[in-house]
PDB file of C-alpha atoms in Angstrom:
ATOM      1  CA  GLY H   1      -6.839  16.994  18.721  1.00  0.00           C
ATOM      2  CA  GLU H   2      -6.125  13.528  17.477  1.00  0.00           C
ATOM      3  CA  MET H   3      -8.496  11.892  14.985  1.00  0.00           C
ATOM      4  CA  LYS H   4      -9.890   8.464  15.871  1.00  0.00           C
ATOM      5  CA  GLY H   5     -12.157   5.994  14.120  1.00  0.00           C
ATOM      6  CA  LYS H   6     -12.094   4.662  10.563  1.00  0.00           C
ATOM      7  CA  ILE H   7     -11.523   6.409   7.251  1.00  0.00           C
ATOM      8  CA  PRO H   8     -15.083   6.474   5.828  1.00  0.00           C
ATOM      9  CA  PRO H   9     -15.805   5.163   2.312  1.00  0.00           C
ATOM     10  CA  GLU H  10     -17.510   8.509   1.602  1.00  0.00           C
ATOM     11  CA  ILE H  11     -14.024   9.965   1.275  1.00  0.00           C
ATOM     12  CA  GLY H  12     -14.156   8.819  -2.347  1.00  0.00           C
ATOM     13  CA  LYS H  13     -16.651  11.597  -3.112  1.00  0.00           C
ATOM     14  CA  LEU H  14     -13.973  14.300  -2.693  1.00  0.00           C
ATOM     15  CA  ARG H  15     -12.984  13.968  -6.360  1.00  0.00           C
ATOM     16  CA  ASN H  16     -11.200  17.356  -6.603  1.00  0.00           C
ATOM     17  CA  LEU H  17      -8.975  16.745  -3.581  1.00  0.00           C
ATOM     18  CA  GLU H  18      -5.281  17.092  -4.499  1.00  0.00           C
ATOM     19  CA  SER H  19      -3.697  16.460  -1.102  1.00  0.00           C
ATOM     20  CA  LEU H  20      -4.837  14.147   1.693  1.00  0.00           C
ATOM     21  CA  VAL H  21      -2.663  14.094   4.821  1.00  0.00           C
ATOM     22  CA  LEU H  22      -4.029  12.058   7.744  1.00  0.00           C
ATOM     23  CA  SER H  23      -0.649  11.154   9.280  1.00  0.00           C
ATOM     24  CA  LEU H  24       0.038  10.779  13.002  1.00  0.00           C
ATOM     25  CA  ASN H  25      -3.495   9.988  14.157  1.00  0.00           C
ATOM     26  CA  SER H  26      -5.263   7.012  15.725  1.00  0.00           C
ATOM     27  CA  LEU H  27      -7.238   6.003  12.636  1.00  0.00           C
ATOM     28  CA  THR H  28      -8.001   2.278  12.498  1.00  0.00           C
ATOM     29  CA  GLY H  29      -9.502  -0.218  10.058  1.00  0.00           C
ATOM     30  CA  SER H  30      -8.494  -0.652   6.445  1.00  0.00           C
ATOM     31  CA  VAL H  31      -7.743   1.774   3.635  1.00  0.00           C
ATOM     32  CA  PRO H  32     -11.158   2.118   1.918  1.00  0.00           C
ATOM     33  CA  ARG H  33     -11.289   0.966  -1.708  1.00  0.00           C
ATOM     34  CA  GLU H  34     -13.073   4.240  -2.511  1.00  0.00           C
ATOM     35  CA  ILE H  35      -9.735   6.023  -2.069  1.00  0.00           C
ATOM     36  CA  GLY H  36      -9.172   4.999  -5.696  1.00  0.00           C
ATOM     37  CA  ASP H  37     -11.899   7.468  -6.730  1.00  0.00           C
ATOM     38  CA  LEU H  38      -9.724  10.430  -5.681  1.00  0.00           C
ATOM     39  CA  THR H  39      -8.161  10.679  -9.132  1.00  0.00           C
ATOM     40  CA  SER H  40      -7.042  14.313  -8.639  1.00  0.00           C
ATOM     41  CA  LEU H  41      -4.759  13.335  -5.747  1.00  0.00           C
ATOM     42  CA  LYS H  42      -1.085  14.243  -6.016  1.00  0.00           C
ATOM     43  CA  MET H  43      -0.156  13.557  -2.390  1.00  0.00           C
ATOM     44  CA  LEU H  44      -1.549  10.792  -0.163  1.00  0.00           C
ATOM     45  CA  HIS H  45      -0.104  10.472   3.345  1.00  0.00           C
ATOM     46  CA  LEU H  46      -1.707   7.683   5.379  1.00  0.00           C
ATOM     47  CA  ASP H  47       1.389   6.989   7.487  1.00  0.00           C
ATOM     48  CA  ASN H  48       1.811   6.552  11.245  1.00  0.00           C
ATOM     49  CA  LEU H  49      -1.759   5.343  11.727  1.00  0.00           C
ATOM     50  CA  LEU H  50      -3.219   2.043  12.947  1.00  0.00           C
ATOM     51  CA  LEU H  51      -4.381   0.783   9.531  1.00  0.00           C
ATOM     52  CA  THR H  52      -4.691  -2.961   8.953  1.00  0.00           C
ATOM     53  CA  LYS H  53      -5.482  -5.386   6.105  1.00  0.00           C
ATOM     54  CA  SER H  54      -4.020  -4.978   2.618  1.00  0.00           C
ATOM     55  CA  ILE H  55      -3.301  -2.084   0.263  1.00  0.00           C
ATOM     56  CA  PRO H  56      -6.370  -1.820  -2.011  1.00  0.00           C
ATOM     57  CA  THR H  57      -5.698  -2.502  -5.696  1.00  0.00           C
ATOM     58  CA  GLU H  58      -7.886   0.536  -6.488  1.00  0.00           C
ATOM     59  CA  MET H  59      -4.915   2.743  -5.556  1.00  0.00           C
ATOM     60  CA  GLY H  60      -3.638   1.995  -9.043  1.00  0.00           C
ATOM     61  CA  ARG H  61      -6.226   4.482 -10.358  1.00  0.00           C
ATOM     62  CA  LEU H  62      -4.428   7.414  -8.663  1.00  0.00           C
ATOM     63  CA  THR H  63      -2.258   8.030 -11.723  1.00  0.00           C
ATOM     64  CA  GLY H  64      -1.428  11.650 -10.818  1.00  0.00           C
ATOM     65  CA  LEU H  65       0.041  10.663  -7.446  1.00  0.00           C
ATOM     66  CA  THR H  66       3.612  11.839  -6.791  1.00  0.00           C
ATOM     67  CA  GLU H  67       3.812  10.876  -3.096  1.00  0.00           C
ATOM     68  CA  LEU H  68       2.337   7.789  -1.435  1.00  0.00           C
ATOM     69  CA  PHE H  69       3.119   7.281   2.253  1.00  0.00           C
ATOM     70  CA  LEU H  70       1.700   4.143   3.884  1.00  0.00           C
ATOM     71  CA  HIS H  71       4.582   3.471   6.302  1.00  0.00           C
ATOM     72  CA  SER H  72       4.266   2.813  10.030  1.00  0.00           C
ATOM     73  CA  ASN H  73       0.981   0.889   9.838  1.00  0.00           C
ATOM     74  CA  LYS H  74      -0.090  -2.717  10.441  1.00  0.00           C
ATOM     75  CA  LEU H  75      -0.763  -3.359   6.739  1.00  0.00           C
ATOM     76  CA  THR H  76      -0.463  -7.000   5.612  1.00  0.00           C
ATOM     77  CA  GLY H  77      -0.518  -8.924   2.350  1.00  0.00           C
ATOM     78  CA  ALA H  78       1.485  -8.211  -0.787  1.00  0.00           C
ATOM     79  CA  ILE H  79       2.272  -4.929  -2.513  1.00  0.00           C
ATOM     80  CA  PRO H  80      -0.337  -4.834  -5.306  1.00  0.00           C
ATOM     81  CA  SER H  81       1.024  -4.863  -8.864  1.00  0.00           C
ATOM     82  CA  GLU H  82      -1.519  -2.113  -9.670  1.00  0.00           C
ATOM     83  CA  LEU H  83       0.852   0.392  -8.021  1.00  0.00           C
ATOM     84  CA  GLY H  84       2.872  -0.003 -11.223  1.00  0.00           C
ATOM     85  CA  LYS H  85       0.253   2.240 -12.892  1.00  0.00           C
ATOM     86  CA  LEU H  86       1.319   5.231 -10.769  1.00  0.00           C
ATOM     87  CA  LEU H  87       3.570   6.602 -13.516  1.00  0.00           C
ATOM     88  CA  SER H  88       4.021  10.001 -11.812  1.00  0.00           C
ATOM     89  CA  ILE H  89       5.060   8.568  -8.430  1.00  0.00           C
ATOM     90  CA  ASN H  90       8.301  10.007  -7.101  1.00  0.00           C
ATOM     91  CA  HIS H  91       8.244   9.012  -3.421  1.00  0.00           C
ATOM     92  CA  LEU H  92       6.852   5.669  -2.167  1.00  0.00           C
ATOM     93  CA  ARG H  93       7.076   4.502   1.430  1.00  0.00           C
ATOM     94  CA  VAL H  94       5.609   1.206   2.609  1.00  0.00           C
ATOM     95  CA  ASP H  95       8.286   0.451   5.223  1.00  0.00           C
ATOM     96  CA  ARG H  96       7.490  -0.318   8.883  1.00  0.00           C
ATOM     97  CA  THR H  97       4.531  -2.471   7.833  1.00  0.00           C
ATOM     98  CA  ASP H  98       3.841  -6.207   7.880  1.00  0.00           C
ATOM     99  CA  LEU H  99       3.699  -6.487   4.083  1.00  0.00           C
ATOM    100  CA  THR H 100       5.164  -9.694   2.626  1.00  0.00           C
ATOM    101  CA  GLY H 101       5.760 -11.360  -0.737  1.00  0.00           C
ATOM    102  CA  MET H 102       7.597 -10.072  -3.773  1.00  0.00           C
ATOM    103  CA  ILE H 103       7.977  -6.484  -4.900  1.00  0.00           C
ATOM    104  CA  PRO H 104       5.941  -6.473  -8.129  1.00  0.00           C
ATOM    105  CA  ARG H 105       7.897  -6.320 -11.385  1.00  0.00           C
ATOM    106  CA  GLU H 106       5.475  -3.569 -12.471  1.00  0.00           C
ATOM    107  CA  LEU H 107       7.219  -1.133 -10.111  1.00  0.00           C
ATOM    108  CA  GLU H 108      10.323  -1.401 -12.326  1.00  0.00           C
ATOM    109  CA  GLN H 109       8.665   0.726 -15.039  1.00  0.00           C
ATOM    110  CA  LEU H 110       8.146   3.683 -12.690  1.00  0.00           C
ATOM    111  CA  GLN H 111      10.752   6.048 -14.160  1.00  0.00           C
ATOM    112  CA  GLU H 112       9.895   8.900 -11.764  1.00  0.00           C
ATOM    113  CA  LEU H 113      10.266   6.731  -8.640  1.00  0.00           C
ATOM    114  CA  ASN H 114      13.436   8.056  -6.998  1.00  0.00           C
ATOM    115  CA  ILE H 115      12.765   7.658  -3.271  1.00  0.00           C
ATOM    116  CA  TYR H 116      11.343   4.395  -1.952  1.00  0.00           C
ATOM    117  CA  GLU H 117      11.431   2.360   1.227  1.00  0.00           C
ATOM    118  CA  PHE H 118      10.198  -1.195   1.673  1.00  0.00           C
ATOM    119  CA  PRO H 119       9.934  -3.385   4.779  1.00  0.00           C
ATOM    120  CA  PRO H 120      12.557  -6.169   5.160  1.00  0.00           C
ATOM    121  CA  SER H 121       9.701  -8.705   5.038  1.00  0.00           C
ATOM    122  CA  VAL H 122       9.354  -8.296   1.253  1.00  0.00           C
ATOM    123  CA  CYS H 123      11.795  -9.603  -1.349  1.00  0.00           C
ATOM    124  CA  ALA H 124      12.777  -8.777  -4.912  1.00  0.00           C
ATOM    125  CA  ILE H 125      13.639 -10.992  -7.874  1.00  0.00           C
ATOM    126  CA  SER H 126      17.101 -10.310  -9.281  1.00  0.00           C
ATOM    127  CA  PRO H 127      18.029  -8.473 -11.450  1.00  0.00           C
ATOM    128  CA  THR H 128      16.176  -5.444 -10.121  1.00  0.00           C
ATOM    129  CA  ARG H 129      17.061  -2.076  -8.650  1.00  0.00           C
ATOM    130  CA  PHE H 130      15.229  -3.053  -5.463  1.00  0.00           C
ATOM    131  CA  VAL H 131      17.458  -6.015  -4.525  1.00  0.00           C
ATOM    132  CA  LYS H 132      19.994  -3.721  -2.869  1.00  0.00           C
ATOM    133  CA  ASP H 133      17.276  -2.576  -0.428  1.00  0.00           C
ATOM    134  CA  VAL H 134      15.559  -5.889   0.382  1.00  0.00           C
ATOM    135  CA  THR H 135      16.496  -9.572   0.322  1.00  0.00           C
ATOM    136  CA  GLU H 136      16.588 -11.424  -2.959  1.00  0.00           C
ATOM    137  CA  CYS H 137      13.723 -13.863  -3.418  1.00  0.00           C
ATOM    138  CA  SER H 138      14.843 -17.479  -3.572  1.00  0.00           C
ATOM    139  CA  LYS H 139      14.263 -19.247  -6.885  1.00  0.00           C
ATOM    140  CA  THR H 140      11.575 -21.504  -5.392  1.00  0.00           C
ATOM    141  CA  GLN H 141       9.811 -18.782  -3.390  1.00  0.00           C
ATOM    142  CA  ALA H 142       6.190 -18.450  -4.464  1.00  0.00           C
ATOM    143  CA  PRO H 143       4.629 -14.984  -4.196  1.00  0.00           C
ATOM    144  CA  SER H 144       2.382 -16.337  -1.451  1.00  0.00           C
ATOM    145  CA  THR H 145       2.076 -14.194   1.647  1.00  0.00           C
ATOM    146  CA  ILE H 146       1.425 -17.134   3.992  1.00  0.00           C
ATOM    147  CA  THR H 147       4.330 -18.758   5.818  1.00  0.00           C
ATOM    148  CA  PRO H 148       3.649 -22.367   6.849  1.00  0.00           C
ATOM    149  CA  THR H 149       3.636 -22.867  10.624  1.00  0.00           C
ATOM    150  CA  ARG H 150       5.021 -26.411  10.446  1.00  0.00           C
ATOM    151  CA  LYS H 151       8.000 -27.598   8.468  1.00  0.00           C
ATOM    152  CA  PRO H 152       7.063 -29.168   5.122  1.00  0.00           C
ATOM    153  CA  THR H 153       8.007 -32.799   4.524  1.00  0.00           C
ATOM    154  CA  ASN H 154      11.234 -33.003   2.537  1.00  0.00           C
ATOM    155  CA  PHE H 155      10.659 -34.827  -0.724  1.00  0.00           C
ATOM    156  CA  PRO H 156      13.532 -35.556  -3.159  1.00  0.00           C
ATOM    157  CA  THR H 157      12.045 -33.299  -5.876  1.00  0.00           C
ATOM    158  CA  PRO H 158       9.486 -30.910  -4.386  1.00  0.00           C
ATOM    159  CA  GLU H 159       6.957 -29.500  -6.826  1.00  0.00           C
ATOM    160  CA  PRO H 160       6.189 -25.780  -6.397  1.00  0.00           C
ATOM    161  CA  THR H 161       2.574 -25.229  -5.428  1.00  0.00           C
ATOM    162  CA  PRO H 162       0.595 -23.042  -7.835  1.00  0.00           C
ATOM    163  CA  ASN H 163      -0.299 -19.629  -6.512  1.00  0.00           C
ATOM    164  CA  PRO H 164      -4.087 -19.125  -6.625  1.00  0.00           C
ATOM    165  CA  SER H 165      -5.208 -15.805  -8.036  1.00  0.00           C
ATOM    166  CA  ARG H 166      -5.825 -13.257  -5.313  1.00  0.00           C
ATOM    167  CA  LYS H 167      -9.468 -12.661  -4.511  1.00  0.00           C
ATOM    168  CA  PRO H 168     -10.586  -9.083  -3.805  1.00  0.00           C
ATOM    169  CA  ILE H 169     -11.330  -8.335  -0.181  1.00  0.00           C
ATOM    170  CA  ASN H 170     -14.936  -7.374   0.447  1.00  0.00           C
ATOM    171  CA  LEU H 171     -15.025  -4.604   3.023  1.00  0.00           C
ATOM    172  CA  PRO H 172     -18.113  -4.425   5.236  1.00  0.00           C
ATOM    173  CA  THR H 173     -20.571  -1.706   4.395  1.00  0.00           C
ATOM    174  CA  PRO H 174     -21.236   0.807   7.182  1.00  0.00           C
ATOM    175  CA  THR H 175     -24.432   0.163   9.127  1.00  0.00           C
ATOM    176  CA  THR H 176     -24.861   3.701  10.379  1.00  0.00           C
ATOM    177  CA  THR H 177     -26.622   6.312   8.291  1.00  0.00           C
ATOM    178  CA  SER H 178     -24.692   9.262   9.673  1.00  0.00           C
ATOM    179  CA  SER H 179     -21.305   9.919   8.085  1.00  0.00           C
ATOM    180  CA  PRO H 180     -18.311  10.327  10.403  1.00  0.00           C
ATOM    181  CA  THR H 181     -16.619  13.683  10.008  1.00  0.00           C
ATOM    182  CA  ILE H 182     -12.934  13.892   9.135  1.00  0.00           C
ATOM    183  CA  LYS H 183     -10.939  17.101   9.174  1.00  0.00           C
ATOM    184  CA  PHE H 184      -8.385  17.367   6.393  1.00  0.00           C
ATOM    185  CA  LYS H 185      -5.175  19.298   6.528  1.00  0.00           C
ATOM    186  CA  SER H 186      -4.926  21.760   3.684  1.00  0.00           C
ATOM    187  CA  SER H 187      -2.138  21.361   1.172  1.00  0.00           C
ATOM    188  CA  ARG H 188      -0.791  24.742   2.291  1.00  0.00           C
ATOM    189  CA  ALA H 189      -0.328  23.446   5.822  1.00  0.00           C
ATOM    190  CA  SER H 190       1.658  20.445   4.573  1.00  0.00           C
ATOM    191  CA  GLU H 191       3.987  22.651   2.526  1.00  0.00           C
ATOM    192  CA  THR H 192       5.120  24.582   5.571  1.00  0.00           C
ATOM    193  CA  ALA H 193       5.765  21.418   7.564  1.00  0.00           C
TER     194      ALA H 193
END
C-alpha cells in the first residue's frame, strides 16, 4: 500500500541506514532536518512525493551520498550551498520542483557529479558547466528567491539590494508521543528495480 503522512524526525536515529527509498508515495510536509544524521547513507530517494518547504542545509552532512533524488516535489527556496560538501555525489536530481535562485558555486567542486537535473526556475552564473542546462543569471540578479509582485520603479541607476543572510527554518516539534511507523524498502529491493 501507499505510505501517507509525514517523514518523522525520529528517522535520524537510523544511523546505520545506507539506503532510504521512499519514492512514489503520498508523504507530505518537509524533509526533516534530522535526515542529516543519517551519515551512513549512500542513496537517498525522496522523489515523487508531496514534500514542501526548502531542502534542509543539514543534508550537507551526508558526505557518503552517491545518489540524491528530490525531484517531483513541491520544494521551494534555493538549492543550499551545503550540498557542495557531498563530495561522493554522482547523481543529483532536483528537477520538477519549485526551487529558485542560483545554483551554488559550491556544486562546481563536485568532481564525481556526472548526472544532474535542475528545474528551469533556477539559474547559473557563467562560466559554469551548469549554464547549458539552465538559464544564465543576469548580472544584476540577486540570489533572492522572492519575485516582486509589482514592477519596481525605474531609477536611472538602480542600486542592488543586499541579500540578507538566510535564517534557518524552525520546524514544529511533534505533539504526539507515539512515533509514526514508516516501512523502508531494503537496498536489495532497489537494486532489482
